[in-house]
């Protein structure tokens, strides 16, 4: 239903933004510049009570609801047409209990907020590798990052969530309270309510870590990946690696004549003592003839924001994701063949190395699937707002063809890497039948009318399966 042009929601202390408000266009914009939705109202919530007030108001007026955490999901589900956006962006506070090693994080915080506060104590938890990504969406979908092989996924570090339900009630979910909801929140996305705060377990990390990228020329891709396959097989849990295939981004430390040159990079971060990290990455740095080697002792908090500028807000994006059981020779050949066919120098593919602590958590302990896979891939088309639609069409075709070529080797997909329309059918793929069914039952209990459906939707009850 279209939102009424009311300028007041009972009980809301934050700003209410409607069409015509000077901040309206900024407030409805999300990270992906292809998303252009026009909500009837945007409720900028300042705390849990505001969120509860906004949910109750939306239900009373039968409004479509979208929930915005960091606004980074490529599908743009943080914003809807008409209806109301429950915008958590004013709720970014983070506080740390260094004795219990717990971070208390508000539902609209970004990973940069978490790293900033936790690193003041030399602590960290697994989070996204771009600092302007939201804690909300990442944590509810799974949460992969540099620390995951040592300390588990973000969901493995979640100890409690404060949730506003579809009825506008406030409840807490943990291993003790509402354990069914707690299970579902750890992978099931924003389907079960609005999470106003998270409590995460923290671990000693840094402040300096051995980290950074090594780049090789694109024509060496197959050799680098064959070497990488053996390298990660023996890697300690402390070592997180992401392969990036595309062009060399114009980073400040890269010579200008190398900017946008097609290249494969392995980006590493060792979550232990710098001396151990130096040993762990030595073979990688000595392999072949790197074009650029930027690995060195780095502040963890700087490494966490090192690639922020390569994926800025407002560019046009389109993603395709898949998990891969392993890096067979065949997979390597497909990757080498397709990775550089994109025409935009801003498009790239990223491949996260999993295993370690992730694989040691039982499959049914959380709603996140894919713990047994070796590598998690995201094929990310990116182009500029001023480029015409034909560029976007070509980039999208590249991403789709790349994914299609990998079809025989696919092993599920990370729910947070799903795009919009043409990925709707893949929500089931992200969970598998048994986990999807269990999620649908929890959904039927906490949101039987599917109020929260602007997300990677789980339909409530058995009829959804
Ligand atoms: C540049 C970039 C880098 C990324 N890197 C990583 C990475 O390193 N690791 C990783 O795991 N993922 C990564 N992702 C994917 C990321 O997990 C998803 O995009 C995620 O949805 C972002 O969360 P958000 O809160 O910013 O998104 P939003 O778009 O705000 O939210 C997406 C959906 O999540 C739900 N949601 C968000 N917050 C809440 C909340 N507090 N309560 C209830 N529901 C909520 C809503 O349903 C919303 O529609 C990256 C994405 C981008 C764009």
Short mmCIF file of C-alpha atoms in Angstrom, two decimals, residues 175-407:
data_model
loop_
_atom_site.label_atom_id
_atom_site.label_comp_id
_atom_site.label_asym_id
_atom_site.label_seq_id
_atom_site.Cartn_x
_atom_site.Cartn_y
_atom_site.Cartn_z
CA UNK A 175 21.40 -19.91 22.96
CA UNK A 176 19.20 -19.66 26.06
CA UNK A 177 16.36 -17.35 24.93
CA UNK A 178 14.32 -18.14 21.81
CA UNK A 179 16.98 -20.63 20.61
CA UNK A 180 14.96 -21.41 17.46
CA UNK A 181 15.05 -17.73 16.47
CA UNK A 182 18.73 -17.49 17.41
CA UNK A 183 19.50 -20.41 15.10
CA UNK A 184 17.52 -18.80 12.24
CA UNK A 185 19.10 -15.36 12.66
CA UNK A 186 22.53 -16.89 12.10
CA UNK A 187 22.19 -17.22 8.33
CA UNK A 188 18.48 -16.68 7.63
CA UNK A 189 18.87 -12.98 6.86
CA UNK A 190 16.38 -10.26 7.77
CA UNK A 191 13.38 -12.61 7.61
CA UNK A 192 12.57 -12.80 11.30
CA UNK A 193 12.53 -9.24 12.61
CA UNK A 194 14.61 -6.10 12.89
CA UNK A 195 17.83 -6.65 14.83
CA UNK A 196 18.47 -3.51 16.83
CA UNK A 197 21.63 -4.73 18.48
CA UNK A 198 24.11 -7.55 18.24
CA UNK A 199 26.55 -8.93 20.81
CA UNK A 200 29.66 -10.49 19.30
CA UNK A 201 32.54 -12.49 20.79
CA UNK A 202 35.92 -10.79 20.30
CA UNK A 203 39.44 -12.14 19.91
CA UNK A 204 42.92 -10.64 20.21
CA UNK A 205 44.02 -9.45 16.73
CA UNK A 206 46.77 -7.03 15.73
CA UNK A 207 46.98 -4.09 15.98
CA UNK A 208 49.60 -4.93 13.29
CA UNK A 209 49.14 -7.91 11.01
CA UNK A 210 51.03 -9.20 7.98
CA UNK A 211 48.69 -8.37 5.14
CA UNK A 212 48.28 -7.05 1.60
CA UNK A 213 47.98 -8.09 -2.05
CA UNK A 214 50.45 -9.64 -4.50
CA UNK A 215 49.57 -9.08 -8.18
CA UNK A 216 50.68 -11.11 -11.19
CA UNK A 217 49.93 -10.47 -14.88
CA UNK A 218 46.62 -11.95 -16.08
CA UNK A 219 48.37 -14.31 -18.48
CA UNK A 220 49.83 -16.14 -15.47
CA UNK A 221 46.39 -16.80 -13.95
CA UNK A 222 46.25 -20.58 -14.43
CA UNK A 223 49.77 -21.04 -13.02
CA UNK A 224 49.07 -18.77 -10.07
CA UNK A 225 45.83 -20.61 -9.25
CA UNK A 226 47.51 -24.02 -9.47
CA UNK A 227 50.17 -22.81 -7.08
CA UNK A 228 47.53 -21.17 -4.87
CA UNK A 229 45.58 -24.45 -4.62
CA UNK A 230 48.60 -26.12 -2.98
CA UNK A 231 49.51 -23.03 -0.97
CA UNK A 232 46.13 -22.77 0.76
CA UNK A 233 45.93 -26.53 1.34
CA UNK A 234 48.77 -26.12 3.87
CA UNK A 235 47.86 -22.65 5.12
CA UNK A 236 47.50 -22.13 8.88
CA UNK A 237 44.05 -21.09 10.14
CA UNK A 238 45.43 -17.62 10.85
CA UNK A 239 45.91 -16.99 7.14
CA UNK A 240 42.91 -15.56 5.29
CA UNK A 241 43.18 -15.31 1.49
CA UNK A 242 41.03 -13.79 -1.22
CA UNK A 243 41.88 -14.12 -4.92
CA UNK A 244 40.90 -11.09 -6.99
CA UNK A 245 40.75 -11.40 -10.77
CA UNK A 246 40.28 -8.24 -12.80
CA UNK A 247 42.55 -5.25 -13.20
CA UNK A 248 44.99 -3.63 -10.81
CA UNK A 249 43.01 -0.92 -9.00
CA UNK A 250 44.54 2.57 -8.88
CA UNK A 251 45.64 2.16 -5.26
CA UNK A 252 47.94 4.86 -3.85
CA UNK A 253 50.92 2.46 -3.60
CA UNK A 254 50.63 1.15 -7.17
CA UNK A 255 52.69 2.77 -9.97
CA UNK A 256 50.44 4.69 -12.36
CA UNK A 257 51.55 2.70 -15.43
CA UNK A 258 50.10 -0.44 -13.82
CA UNK A 259 46.68 1.04 -13.06
CA UNK A 260 43.87 -1.00 -14.66
CA UNK A 261 46.27 -3.60 -16.08
CA UNK A 262 44.58 -7.05 -16.17
CA UNK A 263 45.95 -9.06 -13.26
CA UNK A 264 45.31 -11.74 -10.69
CA UNK A 265 45.93 -10.84 -7.06
CA UNK A 266 46.07 -12.92 -3.92
CA UNK A 267 45.23 -10.71 -0.98
CA UNK A 268 46.23 -12.11 2.41
CA UNK A 269 45.79 -11.26 6.04
CA UNK A 270 47.51 -13.25 8.79
CA UNK A 271 45.64 -12.95 12.07
CA UNK A 272 48.60 -13.90 14.28
CA UNK A 273 52.00 -12.42 15.21
CA UNK A 274 53.63 -10.50 12.33
CA UNK A 275 56.71 -12.77 12.37
CA UNK A 276 54.51 -15.85 11.88
CA UNK A 277 52.64 -14.04 9.13
CA UNK A 278 55.89 -13.29 7.35
CA UNK A 279 56.66 -17.02 7.23
CA UNK A 280 53.09 -17.93 6.22
CA UNK A 281 53.05 -15.69 3.13
CA UNK A 282 56.68 -16.14 2.04
CA UNK A 283 56.07 -18.85 -0.60
CA UNK A 284 53.26 -16.82 -2.12
CA UNK A 285 55.40 -13.73 -2.47
CA UNK A 286 58.24 -15.74 -3.99
CA UNK A 287 56.05 -17.38 -6.62
CA UNK A 288 56.70 -16.38 -10.24
CA UNK A 289 57.30 -12.74 -11.10
CA UNK A 290 54.81 -10.53 -9.29
CA UNK A 291 53.98 -7.18 -10.88
CA UNK A 292 53.35 -5.65 -7.48
CA UNK A 293 53.84 -6.91 -3.94
CA UNK A 294 52.20 -4.76 -1.27
CA UNK A 295 52.36 -7.32 1.55
CA UNK A 296 53.83 -6.02 4.77
CA UNK A 297 53.11 -5.30 8.43
CA UNK A 298 49.91 -3.24 8.39
CA UNK A 299 47.45 -2.05 10.98
CA UNK A 300 44.53 -4.48 10.89
CA UNK A 301 42.11 -1.57 10.90
CA UNK A 302 43.82 -0.10 7.81
CA UNK A 303 43.78 -3.42 5.99
CA UNK A 304 40.04 -3.62 6.67
CA UNK A 305 39.48 -0.40 4.72
CA UNK A 306 42.27 -0.86 2.14
CA UNK A 307 39.96 -1.66 -0.79
CA UNK A 308 37.06 0.64 0.18
CA UNK A 309 37.65 3.00 -2.73
CA UNK A 310 37.58 0.22 -5.33
CA UNK A 311 33.84 -0.34 -4.66
CA UNK A 312 32.41 3.10 -3.90
CA UNK A 313 28.76 3.98 -3.35
CA UNK A 314 26.81 4.96 -6.46
CA UNK A 315 28.59 2.95 -9.16
CA UNK A 316 26.43 0.46 -11.04
CA UNK A 317 26.78 -3.13 -9.83
CA UNK A 318 25.49 -6.60 -10.71
CA UNK A 319 26.66 -9.76 -8.99
CA UNK A 320 26.62 -13.48 -9.51
CA UNK A 321 27.81 -15.80 -6.75
CA UNK A 322 28.67 -19.45 -6.34
CA UNK A 323 30.46 -21.72 -3.93
CA UNK A 324 33.04 -24.14 -5.33
CA UNK A 325 34.01 -27.43 -3.70
CA UNK A 326 37.56 -27.15 -4.95
CA UNK A 327 39.93 -25.75 -7.51
CA UNK A 328 40.23 -28.56 -10.03
CA UNK A 329 42.28 -27.99 -13.17
CA UNK A 330 39.01 -27.65 -15.05
CA UNK A 331 37.73 -24.93 -12.69
CA UNK A 332 41.03 -23.10 -12.97
CA UNK A 333 40.85 -23.16 -16.76
CA UNK A 334 37.28 -21.80 -16.74
CA UNK A 335 38.22 -19.04 -14.33
CA UNK A 336 41.29 -18.08 -16.37
CA UNK A 337 39.22 -18.05 -19.56
CA UNK A 338 36.30 -15.95 -18.29
CA UNK A 339 37.72 -13.64 -15.64
CA UNK A 340 39.15 -11.06 -18.03
CA UNK A 341 36.35 -11.01 -20.59
CA UNK A 342 34.59 -8.12 -18.84
CA UNK A 343 34.93 -4.86 -20.74
CA UNK A 344 34.69 -2.58 -17.72
CA UNK A 345 38.06 -2.34 -15.95
CA UNK A 346 36.10 -2.01 -12.68
CA UNK A 347 34.51 -5.46 -12.93
CA UNK A 348 36.25 -8.31 -11.13
CA UNK A 349 35.73 -11.72 -9.56
CA UNK A 350 36.66 -12.49 -5.96
CA UNK A 351 37.27 -15.91 -4.47
CA UNK A 352 37.38 -16.33 -0.68
CA UNK A 353 39.24 -19.32 0.79
CA UNK A 354 37.09 -21.02 3.44
CA UNK A 355 37.87 -24.04 5.64
CA UNK A 356 39.57 -23.87 9.04
CA UNK A 357 37.22 -22.93 11.92
CA UNK A 358 34.24 -22.56 9.56
CA UNK A 359 34.33 -26.23 8.64
CA UNK A 360 34.62 -27.34 12.29
CA UNK A 361 31.16 -26.00 13.22
CA UNK A 362 28.43 -28.63 12.67
CA UNK A 363 26.28 -28.05 9.60
CA UNK A 364 23.03 -27.70 11.59
CA UNK A 365 24.41 -25.45 14.33
CA UNK A 366 23.40 -22.33 12.38
CA UNK A 367 21.25 -21.57 9.34
CA UNK A 368 24.32 -20.75 7.26
CA UNK A 369 25.10 -23.34 4.61
CA UNK A 370 28.32 -24.06 2.76
CA UNK A 371 30.72 -24.77 5.63
CA UNK A 372 32.27 -27.68 3.78
CA UNK A 373 33.11 -25.80 0.57
CA UNK A 374 36.64 -24.77 -0.25
CA UNK A 375 36.13 -21.50 -2.08
CA UNK A 376 33.36 -18.90 -2.26
CA UNK A 377 33.13 -16.84 -5.39
CA UNK A 378 31.51 -13.57 -6.30
CA UNK A 379 31.51 -12.36 -9.91
CA UNK A 380 31.08 -8.63 -9.61
CA UNK A 381 30.19 -6.50 -12.62
CA UNK A 382 30.82 -2.79 -12.00
CA UNK A 383 30.50 0.22 -14.28
CA UNK A 384 30.13 3.97 -13.95
CA UNK A 385 26.85 5.89 -13.59
CA UNK A 386 27.67 8.01 -16.64
CA UNK A 387 28.19 4.96 -18.87
CA UNK A 388 25.27 4.08 -21.09
CA UNK A 389 23.02 1.06 -20.64
CA UNK A 390 24.83 -1.02 -23.25
CA UNK A 391 27.90 -1.11 -20.97
CA UNK A 392 25.77 -2.41 -18.11
CA UNK A 393 24.15 -5.00 -20.39
CA UNK A 394 27.56 -6.25 -21.52
CA UNK A 395 28.88 -6.47 -17.96
CA UNK A 396 25.79 -8.37 -16.81
CA UNK A 397 26.16 -10.80 -19.70
CA UNK A 398 29.80 -11.36 -18.71
CA UNK A 399 28.83 -12.22 -15.14
CA UNK A 400 26.05 -14.57 -16.24
CA UNK A 401 28.22 -16.37 -18.81
CA UNK A 402 31.02 -16.76 -16.25
CA UNK A 403 28.58 -18.32 -13.77
CA UNK A 404 27.06 -20.57 -16.44
CA UNK A 405 30.50 -21.85 -17.41
CA UNK A 406 31.08 -22.88 -13.77
CA UNK A 407 27.75 -24.74 -13.58
#
